Tab-separated table of C-alpha atoms and ligand atoms in Angstrom:
chain	number	residue	atom	x	y	z
A	178	MET	CA	200.825	144.294	79.500
A	179	ASP	CA	202.327	140.681	77.899
A	180	PHE	CA	198.771	139.934	76.418
A	181	LEU	CA	196.505	142.281	74.131
A	182	PRO	CA	193.055	140.585	74.983
A	183	LEU	CA	191.334	140.898	71.266
A	184	PHE	CA	188.637	138.921	70.365
A	185	HIS	CA	188.754	136.071	67.680
A	186	LYS	CA	185.864	135.783	65.094
A	187	LEU	CA	186.114	131.830	64.582
A	188	LYS	CA	183.024	131.472	62.692
A	189	ASP	CA	183.119	129.114	59.665
A	190	ARG	CA	187.155	129.306	59.907
A	191	LEU	CA	189.237	126.431	59.730
A	192	VAL	CA	191.182	125.604	62.849
A	193	LEU	CA	193.582	122.862	63.375
A	194	VAL	CA	193.637	120.656	66.734
A	195	VAL	CA	196.408	118.407	67.399
A	196	GLY	CA	195.354	115.646	69.632
A	197	GLY	CA	192.733	113.571	70.495
A	198	GLY	CA	192.742	112.871	74.090
A	199	GLU	CA	190.969	115.041	77.141
A	200	VAL	CA	192.336	118.395	76.767
A	201	ALA	CA	191.974	118.374	73.159
A	202	LEU	CA	188.506	117.889	73.424
A	203	ARG	CA	187.731	120.658	75.788
A	204	LYS	CA	189.433	123.154	73.535
A	205	ALA	CA	187.816	121.491	70.488
A	206	ARG	CA	184.204	122.361	72.632
A	207	LEU	CA	185.410	126.009	72.826
A	208	LEU	CA	185.976	126.079	69.666
A	209	SER	CA	182.968	124.871	68.203
A	210	ASP	CA	180.962	126.905	70.262
A	211	ALA	CA	182.393	130.078	68.541
A	212	GLY	CA	181.609	128.252	65.016
A	213	ALA	CA	185.045	127.074	64.112
A	214	ARG	CA	185.226	124.163	61.267
A	215	LEU	CA	187.694	121.653	63.145
A	216	ARG	CA	190.728	120.394	61.287
A	217	VAL	CA	191.803	117.314	64.018
A	218	VAL	CA	195.102	115.307	63.217
A	219	THR	CA	195.575	112.391	65.951
A	220	PRO	CA	196.167	108.920	65.743
A	221	GLU	CA	193.812	107.741	68.174
A	222	VAL	CA	190.510	109.794	68.980
A	223	ARG	CA	187.664	109.660	71.391
A	224	ASP	CA	183.905	109.245	70.155
A	225	GLU	CA	182.689	112.471	71.484
A	226	LEU	CA	185.450	114.120	69.958
A	227	ARG	CA	185.039	112.496	66.523
A	228	GLN	CA	180.938	113.672	66.569
A	229	MET	CA	181.998	117.257	67.419
A	230	VAL	CA	184.062	116.804	64.475
A	231	GLU	CA	181.025	115.314	62.062
A	232	GLN	CA	178.519	117.646	63.116
A	233	GLY	CA	180.633	120.702	62.769
A	234	ALA	CA	181.783	119.713	58.981
A	235	GLY	CA	185.220	119.564	59.999
A	236	GLU	CA	188.003	117.077	59.318
A	237	LEU	CA	189.240	114.174	60.928
A	238	HIS	CA	192.777	112.739	60.318
A	239	LEU	CA	194.043	109.577	61.739
A	240	ARG	CA	197.351	110.228	62.008
A	241	GLY	CA	200.450	111.877	63.356
A	242	TYR	CA	200.848	115.994	62.754
A	243	GLU	CA	202.655	116.898	59.158
A	244	THR	CA	203.701	120.616	58.171
A	245	ARG	CA	200.765	120.405	55.766
A	246	ASP	CA	198.226	120.020	58.242
A	247	LEU	CA	198.727	124.112	58.665
A	248	GLN	CA	197.719	124.656	55.173
A	249	GLY	CA	194.782	127.112	55.139
A	250	VAL	CA	194.204	127.287	59.293
A	251	CYS	CA	193.869	130.311	61.026
A	252	LEU	CA	194.513	129.087	64.293
A	253	VAL	CA	196.309	125.844	65.797
A	254	ILE	CA	196.215	124.100	69.227
A	255	ALA	CA	198.689	122.133	70.376
A	256	ALA	CA	196.982	119.506	72.677
A	257	THR	CA	199.575	116.545	72.493
A	258	ASP	CA	201.277	115.272	75.602
A	259	ASP	CA	204.628	114.479	73.282
A	260	GLU	CA	206.182	117.878	74.158
A	261	PRO	CA	208.922	117.659	71.219
A	262	LEU	CA	205.882	117.445	69.324
A	263	ASN	CA	204.177	120.089	70.645
A	264	ALA	CA	207.556	121.904	70.419
A	265	GLN	CA	207.899	121.761	66.799
A	266	ILE	CA	204.175	122.659	66.065
A	267	SER	CA	204.552	125.692	67.888
A	268	GLU	CA	208.003	126.350	65.475
A	269	ASP	CA	206.004	125.797	62.274
A	270	CYS	CA	203.656	128.177	63.312
A	271	LYS	CA	205.602	130.759	64.277
A	272	GLY	CA	207.279	130.588	61.003
A	273	LEU	CA	204.560	131.043	59.062
A	274	GLY	CA	202.816	133.525	61.506
A	275	ILE	CA	199.657	131.517	62.441
A	276	PRO	CA	198.705	132.152	65.964
A	277	VAL	CA	199.133	129.119	67.940
A	278	ASN	CA	198.600	127.756	71.378
A	279	VAL	CA	200.394	124.678	73.287
A	280	VAL	CA	198.220	123.471	76.135
A	281	ASP	CA	199.734	124.105	79.681
A	282	ALA	CA	202.715	125.439	77.856
A	283	PRO	CA	202.855	129.607	77.629
A	284	ALA	CA	206.187	129.910	77.051
A	285	LEU	CA	205.202	128.105	73.406
A	286	CYS	CA	202.095	130.202	72.874
A	287	SER	CA	201.476	133.670	70.978
A	288	VAL	CA	197.844	133.190	71.873
A	289	ILE	CA	196.649	131.822	75.148
A	290	PHE	CA	192.917	131.028	76.171
A	291	PRO	CA	190.980	132.749	79.482
A	292	ALA	CA	188.951	132.127	81.439
A	293	ILE	CA	185.682	133.005	80.336
A	294	VAL	CA	182.337	134.159	81.839
A	295	ASP	CA	179.891	133.684	78.689
A	296	ARG	CA	176.722	135.666	78.728
A	297	SER	CA	176.840	136.121	74.773
A	298	PRO	CA	177.030	138.561	73.463
A	299	LEU	CA	178.446	139.516	76.289
A	300	ILE	CA	181.093	138.208	77.030
A	301	VAL	CA	184.040	138.906	79.609
A	302	ALA	CA	187.371	137.207	79.429
A	303	VAL	CA	190.373	136.875	82.257
A	304	THR	CA	193.809	135.573	82.254
A	305	SER	CA	196.988	135.809	83.784
A	306	GLY	CA	198.742	135.427	81.237
A	307	GLY	CA	199.501	131.861	81.717
A	308	ASP	CA	201.568	132.752	85.479
A	309	ALA	CA	198.382	131.670	87.618
A	310	PRO	CA	195.777	130.230	85.863
A	311	VAL	CA	194.117	128.793	89.071
A	312	LEU	CA	193.664	132.707	90.425
A	313	ALA	CA	192.153	133.691	86.922
A	314	ARG	CA	189.536	131.195	87.145
A	315	LEU	CA	188.870	132.410	90.586
A	316	ILE	CA	188.308	135.895	89.279
A	317	ARG	CA	186.193	134.598	86.644
A	318	ALA	CA	184.199	132.767	88.968
A	319	LYS	CA	183.556	135.966	91.002
A	320	ILE	CA	182.434	137.990	87.875
A	321	GLU	CA	179.710	135.024	87.614
A	322	THR	CA	178.206	135.887	90.662
A	323	TRP	CA	177.767	139.298	89.729
A	324	ILE	CA	176.396	139.218	86.457
A	325	PRO	CA	173.325	137.640	86.074
A	326	ALA	CA	172.340	134.675	83.948
A	327	THR	CA	170.166	137.122	81.678
A	328	TYR	CA	172.656	139.449	80.955
A	329	GLY	CA	173.128	138.119	77.609
A	330	GLN	CA	169.437	138.346	77.039
A	331	LEU	CA	169.901	142.236	77.924
A	332	ALA	CA	172.534	142.364	75.292
A	333	GLY	CA	170.641	141.032	72.539
A	334	LEU	CA	167.454	143.367	73.501
A	335	ALA	CA	169.922	146.312	73.161
A	336	LYS	CA	171.332	145.111	69.967
A	337	LYS	CA	167.640	144.752	68.484
A	338	PHE	CA	167.418	148.654	69.223
A	339	ARG	CA	170.795	150.021	68.726
A	340	ALA	CA	170.240	151.447	65.238
A	341	GLN	CA	167.460	152.864	66.067
A	342	VAL	CA	168.461	154.787	69.253
A	343	LYS	CA	171.508	155.613	67.311
A	344	SER	CA	170.007	157.632	64.418
A	345	LEU	CA	167.467	159.051	67.266
A	346	PHE	CA	170.143	160.111	69.508
A	347	PRO	CA	173.773	161.137	67.312
A	348	ASP	CA	175.198	162.705	70.526
A	349	VAL	CA	177.303	160.130	72.027
A	350	GLN	CA	176.720	161.307	75.584
A	351	GLN	CA	172.761	161.478	75.324
A	352	ARG	CA	173.236	158.125	73.752
A	353	ARG	CA	175.225	156.544	76.983
A	354	VAL	CA	172.643	158.235	79.222
A	355	PHE	CA	169.906	156.603	77.684
A	356	TRP	CA	171.945	153.019	77.883
A	357	GLU	CA	172.909	153.342	81.351
A	358	ASP	CA	169.454	153.728	82.158
A	359	VAL	CA	168.277	150.837	80.024
A	360	PHE	CA	170.533	148.557	81.688
A	361	GLN	CA	169.983	149.678	85.453
A	362	GLY	CA	166.828	150.425	85.641
A	363	GLN	CA	163.379	148.887	85.349
A	364	ILE	CA	163.800	147.468	81.523
A	365	ALA	CA	167.011	145.168	82.411
A	366	GLU	CA	165.093	144.212	86.124
A	367	SER	CA	162.143	142.727	83.583
A	368	VAL	CA	164.672	141.055	81.386
A	369	PHE	CA	166.526	139.479	84.673
A	370	ALA	CA	163.019	138.915	85.888
A	371	GLY	CA	162.226	136.375	82.725
A	372	LYS	CA	159.770	138.999	81.611
A	373	LEU	CA	161.200	139.695	78.456
A	374	ALA	CA	158.487	140.797	76.539
A	375	GLU	CA	157.946	143.629	78.926
A	376	GLY	CA	161.250	144.801	78.949
A	377	GLU	CA	160.948	144.855	75.295
A	378	ARG	CA	157.817	146.706	75.565
A	379	LEU	CA	159.643	149.266	77.740
A	380	LEU	CA	162.609	149.379	75.767
A	381	GLN	CA	160.189	150.220	72.569
A	382	ASP	CA	158.304	153.040	74.737
A	383	LYS	CA	161.225	155.056	76.062
A	384	VAL	CA	162.612	155.015	72.264
A	385	ASN	CA	159.461	156.146	71.226
A	386	GLY	CA	159.918	158.786	73.575
A	387	ALA	CA	156.402	157.930	75.464
A	388	ALA	CA	156.051	159.370	78.746
A	389	PRO	CA	158.140	157.430	81.476
A	390	ARG	CA	155.784	155.345	83.128
A	391	ALA	CA	154.914	157.112	86.331
A	392	LEU	CA	154.474	153.735	87.916
A	393	GLY	CA	157.664	152.154	90.282
A	394	GLU	CA	157.638	148.675	91.157
A	395	VAL	CA	157.610	146.448	94.078
A	396	TYR	CA	160.422	143.606	94.828
A	397	LEU	CA	159.057	141.317	97.260
A	398	VAL	CA	162.381	139.840	98.540
A	399	GLY	CA	163.191	137.178	100.808
A	400	ALA	CA	166.134	137.968	102.942
A	401	GLY	CA	167.082	134.355	104.557
A	402	PRO	CA	167.095	133.481	108.012
A	403	GLY	CA	169.957	135.936	109.500
A	404	ASP	CA	173.001	135.155	107.947
A	405	PRO	CA	173.729	137.592	105.406
A	406	ASP	CA	176.045	135.029	103.388
A	407	LEU	CA	172.129	133.118	102.684
A	408	LEU	CA	171.066	136.012	100.612
A	409	THR	CA	170.603	135.276	97.095
A	410	PHE	CA	172.654	137.237	94.213
A	411	ARG	CA	169.333	138.897	93.093
A	412	ALA	CA	168.186	139.728	96.366
A	413	LEU	CA	171.369	141.862	96.965
A	414	ARG	CA	171.203	143.171	93.447
A	415	LEU	CA	167.798	144.350	94.206
A	416	MET	CA	168.951	145.435	97.560
A	417	GLN	CA	171.382	147.744	96.238
A	418	GLN	CA	168.787	149.153	93.400
A	419	ALA	CA	165.910	150.206	95.603
A	420	ASP	CA	164.756	153.924	96.562
A	421	VAL	CA	162.752	152.626	99.273
A	422	VAL	CA	163.031	149.765	101.719
A	423	LEU	CA	160.425	148.429	104.091
A	424	TYR	CA	161.507	145.743	106.298
A	425	ASP	CA	160.593	144.311	109.757
A	426	ARG	CA	162.005	143.113	112.689
A	427	LEU	CA	162.899	139.681	111.188
A	428	VAL	CA	165.783	141.218	109.358
A	429	ALA	CA	168.917	141.129	110.449
A	430	PRO	CA	170.571	144.643	110.643
A	431	ALA	CA	173.615	143.428	108.815
A	432	ILE	CA	171.412	142.318	105.834
A	433	ILE	CA	169.693	145.930	106.034
A	434	GLU	CA	173.305	147.348	105.747
A	435	LEU	CA	173.572	146.017	102.678
A	436	CYS	CA	170.619	148.056	100.892
A	437	ARG	CA	171.762	151.110	99.209
A	438	ARG	CA	173.248	153.761	101.402
A	439	ASP	CA	170.919	156.290	100.338
A	440	ALA	CA	167.832	154.194	100.178
A	441	GLU	CA	164.945	155.282	102.447
A	442	ARG	CA	164.699	152.673	105.018
A	443	LEU	CA	161.061	152.434	106.676
A	444	TYR	CA	160.372	150.104	109.730
A	445	VAL	CA	157.094	148.336	109.598
A	446	GLY	CA	157.971	145.463	112.074
A	447	LYS	CA	155.227	143.490	114.059
A	448	ARG	CA	155.984	141.862	117.284
A	449	ARG	CA	153.917	139.345	118.316
A	450	ALA	CA	150.607	140.577	119.270
A	451	GLU	CA	151.403	144.594	118.835
A	452	HIS	CA	151.657	144.828	115.435
A	453	ALA	CA	153.992	148.111	114.787
A	454	VAL	CA	152.298	149.242	111.163
A	455	PRO	CA	149.021	146.900	110.156
A	456	GLN	CA	149.244	144.444	107.593
A	457	GLU	CA	146.757	146.857	105.694
A	458	GLU	CA	148.779	149.710	106.167
A	459	ILE	CA	151.775	148.068	104.783
A	460	ASN	CA	149.517	146.841	102.017
A	461	ARG	CA	149.075	150.381	100.916
A	462	LEU	CA	152.026	152.319	101.552
A	463	LEU	CA	153.610	149.699	99.369
A	464	VAL	CA	150.960	150.790	96.723
A	465	LYS	CA	151.237	154.694	97.456
A	466	LEU	CA	155.304	154.481	97.422
A	467	ALA	CA	155.274	152.590	93.493
A	468	LYS	CA	152.781	155.031	92.731
A	469	GLU	CA	155.193	157.703	93.277
A	470	GLY	CA	157.506	155.937	90.920
A	471	LYS	CA	159.409	154.321	93.172
A	472	ARG	CA	161.325	151.384	93.315
A	473	VAL	CA	160.104	149.584	96.690
A	474	LEU	CA	161.847	146.417	98.538
A	475	ARG	CA	159.801	144.552	100.506
A	476	LEU	CA	162.527	142.444	102.250
A	477	LYS	CA	160.742	139.962	104.400
A	478	GLY	CA	162.822	137.021	106.902
A	479	GLY	CA	163.107	133.988	105.537
A	480	ASP	CA	161.020	133.346	102.333
A	481	PRO	CA	158.318	135.774	101.765
A	482	PHE	CA	155.867	133.027	100.691
A	483	ILE	CA	156.331	131.114	104.207
A	484	PHE	CA	154.538	132.332	107.155
A	485	GLY	CA	155.172	135.866	105.774
A	486	ARG	CA	152.088	137.135	104.130
A	487	GLY	CA	153.679	137.855	101.097
A	488	GLY	CA	150.653	136.467	99.168
A	489	GLU	CA	148.151	139.544	101.077
A	490	GLU	CA	151.092	142.102	100.084
A	491	ILE	CA	151.446	141.705	96.725
A	492	GLU	CA	147.696	140.622	95.634
A	493	GLU	CA	147.186	144.455	96.277
A	494	LEU	CA	149.853	145.432	93.914
A	495	ALA	CA	148.487	142.783	91.047
A	496	ALA	CA	144.824	144.754	91.983
A	497	GLU	CA	146.499	147.737	90.964
A	498	GLY	CA	148.473	146.676	88.442
A	499	ILE	CA	151.862	147.464	89.710
A	500	PRO	CA	154.669	145.830	88.530
A	501	PHE	CA	156.147	143.693	91.318
A	502	GLN	CA	158.432	140.689	91.340
A	503	VAL	CA	159.143	138.122	93.889
A	504	VAL	CA	162.561	136.878	95.293
A	505	PRO	CA	162.443	133.162	97.285
A	506	GLY	CA	164.707	133.439	100.413
A	507	ILE	CA	166.031	130.606	102.544
A	508	THR	CA	163.254	129.714	105.032
A	509	ALA	CA	164.206	129.460	108.900
A	510	ALA	CA	163.157	125.592	108.447
A	511	SER	CA	165.848	125.343	105.834
A	512	GLY	CA	168.390	127.586	107.407
A	513	CYS	CA	167.918	126.118	111.127
A	514	ALA	CA	168.086	122.631	109.711
A	515	ALA	CA	171.089	123.286	107.930
A	516	TYR	CA	173.125	124.910	110.341
A	517	ALA	CA	171.746	122.576	113.589
A	518	GLY	CA	172.654	119.802	111.741
A	519	ILE	CA	169.523	118.325	111.432
A	520	PRO	CA	168.339	116.727	107.821
A	521	LEU	CA	164.828	117.496	107.295
A	522	THR	CA	164.071	114.497	105.471
A	523	HIS	CA	166.029	111.161	105.626
A	524	ARG	CA	165.642	108.155	104.002
A	525	ASP	CA	165.686	105.643	107.412
A	526	HIS	CA	163.363	108.500	109.407
A	527	ALA	CA	161.545	110.903	108.018
A	528	GLN	CA	159.796	110.805	104.451
A	529	SER	CA	158.131	114.145	104.472
A	530	VAL	CA	158.124	117.167	106.271
A	531	ARG	CA	155.738	119.923	107.678
A	532	PHE	CA	155.919	123.159	107.975
A	533	VAL	CA	153.590	124.437	110.625
A	534	ALA	CA	152.537	127.478	112.077
A	535	GLY	CA	152.541	127.151	116.125
A	536	HIS	CA	151.074	130.012	117.476
A	537	ARG	CA	147.260	130.216	119.026
A	538	LYS	CA	144.297	131.885	117.287
A	539	ASP	CA	142.282	133.627	120.296
A	540	GLY	CA	144.176	131.131	122.623
A	541	SER	CA	143.945	128.026	120.807
A	542	PHE	CA	145.546	125.831	118.013
A	543	ASP	CA	144.088	125.729	114.659
A	544	LEU	CA	145.791	122.159	113.825
A	545	ASN	CA	144.691	118.900	113.034
A	546	TRP	CA	146.776	117.407	115.530
A	547	ALA	CA	145.677	113.887	114.531
A	548	ASP	CA	147.441	114.289	111.242
A	549	LEU	CA	150.881	115.336	112.683
A	550	VAL	CA	151.852	112.490	114.503
A	551	SER	CA	152.898	110.288	111.386
A	552	PRO	CA	156.199	108.729	112.878
A	553	SER	CA	157.881	109.241	109.764
A	554	GLN	CA	157.232	112.625	109.689
A	555	THR	CA	159.315	115.699	110.434
A	556	LEU	CA	157.718	118.497	111.986
A	557	VAL	CA	158.539	122.301	111.789
A	558	PHE	CA	156.925	124.592	113.761
A	559	TYR	CA	157.278	128.268	113.147
A	560	MET	CA	156.044	130.802	116.209
A	561	GLY	CA	156.022	127.999	118.472
A	562	LEU	CA	157.739	129.141	121.688
A	563	THR	CA	154.920	130.138	123.636
A	564	GLY	CA	152.573	127.336	122.793
A	565	LEU	CA	155.569	125.211	123.107
A	566	THR	CA	154.559	123.149	126.148
A	567	ASP	CA	151.135	122.716	124.533
A	568	ILE	CA	152.427	121.646	121.469
A	569	CYS	CA	154.462	118.957	122.962
A	570	GLN	CA	151.786	117.389	124.908
A	571	GLN	CA	149.226	117.676	122.032
A	572	LEU	CA	151.602	115.641	119.877
A	573	ILE	CA	152.204	112.971	122.677
A	574	ALA	CA	148.202	112.863	123.424
A	575	HIS	CA	147.665	112.220	119.668
A	576	GLY	CA	150.184	109.043	119.979
A	577	ARG	CA	153.525	110.827	119.037
A	578	ALA	CA	156.224	108.993	120.763
A	579	ALA	CA	156.938	110.798	124.180
A	580	SER	CA	160.614	109.715	123.515
A	581	THR	CA	160.567	111.902	119.906
A	582	PRO	CA	163.553	113.955	119.779
A	583	ALA	CA	162.910	117.388	119.047
A	584	ALA	CA	165.238	120.777	119.215
A	585	LEU	CA	164.078	124.605	119.700
A	586	ILE	CA	166.848	126.578	117.572
A	587	GLN	CA	167.448	129.825	118.687
A	588	GLN	CA	168.410	132.751	116.308
A	589	GLY	CA	169.324	129.955	113.569
A	590	THR	CA	172.083	130.963	111.095
A	591	THR	CA	173.974	133.787	113.008
A	592	GLN	CA	176.265	133.939	115.164
A	593	GLN	CA	173.446	133.728	118.185
A	594	GLN	CA	172.381	130.293	116.990
A	595	ARG	CA	171.872	128.197	120.115
A	596	VAL	CA	170.113	124.672	119.811
A	597	TYR	CA	168.277	123.458	123.231
A	598	SER	CA	167.570	119.561	122.518
A	599	GLY	CA	165.654	116.763	124.064
A	600	ASN	CA	162.386	115.258	123.070
A	601	LEU	CA	158.797	115.491	123.619
A	602	SER	CA	158.621	115.058	126.989
A	603	ASN	CA	161.413	117.253	128.179
A	604	LEU	CA	161.797	119.903	125.480
A	605	ALA	CA	159.694	122.344	127.150
A	606	GLU	CA	160.890	122.196	130.620
A	607	LEU	CA	164.605	122.501	129.344
A	608	VAL	CA	163.673	125.929	127.623
A	609	ALA	CA	162.161	127.229	130.596
A	610	GLU	CA	165.405	126.786	132.481
A	611	HIS	CA	167.298	129.171	130.308
A	612	GLU	CA	166.708	132.426	128.685
A	613	VAL	CA	165.665	131.848	125.081
A	614	HIS	CA	165.752	135.019	122.495
A	615	ALA	CA	163.254	135.428	119.414
A	616	PRO	CA	163.409	134.128	116.889
A	617	THR	CA	162.823	130.296	117.405
A	618	LEU	CA	161.759	127.635	115.584
A	619	VAL	CA	160.901	124.002	116.769
A	620	ILE	CA	161.886	120.904	114.596
A	621	VAL	CA	160.548	117.486	115.946
A	622	GLY	CA	160.770	114.115	114.644
A	623	GLU	CA	163.710	111.178	114.505
A	624	VAL	CA	165.630	113.392	112.076
A	625	VAL	CA	167.157	115.241	115.435
A	626	SER	CA	168.971	112.797	116.892
A	627	LEU	CA	171.022	113.069	113.601
A	628	ARG	CA	172.403	116.148	115.171
A	629	GLU	CA	174.927	114.330	117.439
A	630	LYS	CA	176.925	113.086	114.607
A	631	LEU	CA	176.089	115.922	112.152
A	632	ALA	CA	176.622	119.433	114.275
A	633	TRP	CA	178.892	121.316	112.430
A	634	PHE	CA	178.320	125.081	112.969
A	635	GLU	CA	179.015	126.662	116.552
A	636	GLY	CA	177.465	130.212	117.332
A	637	ALA	CA	178.918	131.925	119.746
A	638	GLN	CA	176.943	130.274	122.417
A	639	ALA	CA	177.102	126.564	123.405
A	640	SER	CA	173.821	124.378	122.933
A	641	VAL	CA	172.160	123.038	125.374
B	244	LIG	N1	158.930	134.440	106.026
B	244	LIG	C1	159.718	133.640	107.310
B	244	LIG	C2	158.935	133.293	108.536
B	244	LIG	C3	157.852	134.180	109.264
B	244	LIG	S1	157.309	133.644	110.827
B	244	LIG	C4	160.377	132.119	107.172
B	244	LIG	O1	160.524	131.711	105.882
B	244	LIG	O2	161.573	131.893	107.508
B	244	LIG	C5	158.329	134.130	111.823
B	244	LIG	C6	158.999	132.704	112.346
B	244	LIG	O3	160.077	131.862	111.480
B	244	LIG	C7	159.386	133.222	113.827
B	244	LIG	O4	158.357	132.975	114.638
B	244	LIG	C8	160.435	131.906	113.751
B	244	LIG	O5	160.003	130.991	114.363
B	244	LIG	C9	160.863	131.503	112.422
B	244	LIG	N2	162.434	131.933	112.060
B	244	LIG	C10	162.633	132.995	111.332
B	244	LIG	N3	163.486	133.298	111.267
B	244	LIG	C11	164.238	132.463	112.283
B	244	LIG	C12	165.510	132.137	112.704
B	244	LIG	N4	166.865	133.108	112.413
B	244	LIG	N5	165.896	131.135	113.652
B	244	LIG	C13	164.732	130.439	113.929
B	244	LIG	N6	163.250	130.952	114.077
B	244	LIG	C14	163.393	132.018	112.780
């Protein structure tokens, strides 16, 4: 190990920064975030750096470096573009035993800056010892995605209870189990979901030894349109925690695979017209499982609040007082449009976009067609395959031009994606000539013509 990571307490301590440019500014910013008082020595200074020094009650000396600048400082940053000067500062510091960092010159440094993930008070530092800073930054980026942004709040909450828990469990082992439970369970999830007060109440209950709550909780999670890469971080985390997963047909197998291995998986899918498990039964099942104390993941295609009956499912939970949270997903309209190269709005072509349920109820559409034919509006029909001929005819009959571009996207965002494009007068015919696989989405509007220029994603099948 070439460098031992130590975390430096700089609050109210004096740090010398030599240099007044961009690099000096970046380091100064970090130092002042850590509460250091800055002594900046530079013949010329940027306004921002000057303000930073003033705000932090530091010192600014508009001149060249002198050895006396080292008096009373606990750390030195040499950030000038004058190499001999940087080398001299490094020498001076080493002679006096003051830690020194020379920007971009690892050989001259006694301390180096790591790449930082800041979830204060939780801080992760990564370094390559100066050999490959880009690699360290890439690793940092990965870590950023693993650690929820609100982790710091969780640590803050733990701090509040630390002393209490310590006296409650003098045994280290017991204490460890206690905290593991806090950081991986319902308390942590409450904090991540922005319910800090609830998290604190639950932790207080736990400390008070209140009986663990018999209630589990439900995560209503949008799984996006198909490509597993389009899951949100939160969706993935909850998928890996849940005890039971209820999913339907729209959720791709590759996504189900990402759920915790030993979680129970219940298929409650529906096919058009034949409801595998009636909605009321799903609602009841969610309540029942949560009441058994389970963490229940209700995984839905796309976004749970867009044609997903998500609202109905959580209404029942709310009525029963069962804790739940809703995680948005990328809805089919966004996913399919992006992967088909069709911007849903465009300054020249469409000022608004409508998401429309394109299925018939009792054989007819429950739609106000006159409202849908404005030329500067993009229409996205979900569930529109069987009614496609009618949809196109009705739009034309109510005044939308027959030449309006229109596309049907099959299994959007997946390797099976295929796009059929034409216009309102010929799309249905074109689709009828091919074997089309659900799910499909229909987009109508001038924006569809942009696909010619903007298509970028190729599924395994050529588009038509
Ligand atoms: N909640 C979902 C929509 C559920 S309704 C969402 O936000 O996306 C089901 C309809 O969504 C399907 O009939 C189809 O029109 C559309 N759909 C969902 N995923 C799709 C995909 N990958 N490609 C094309 N259409 C899709």
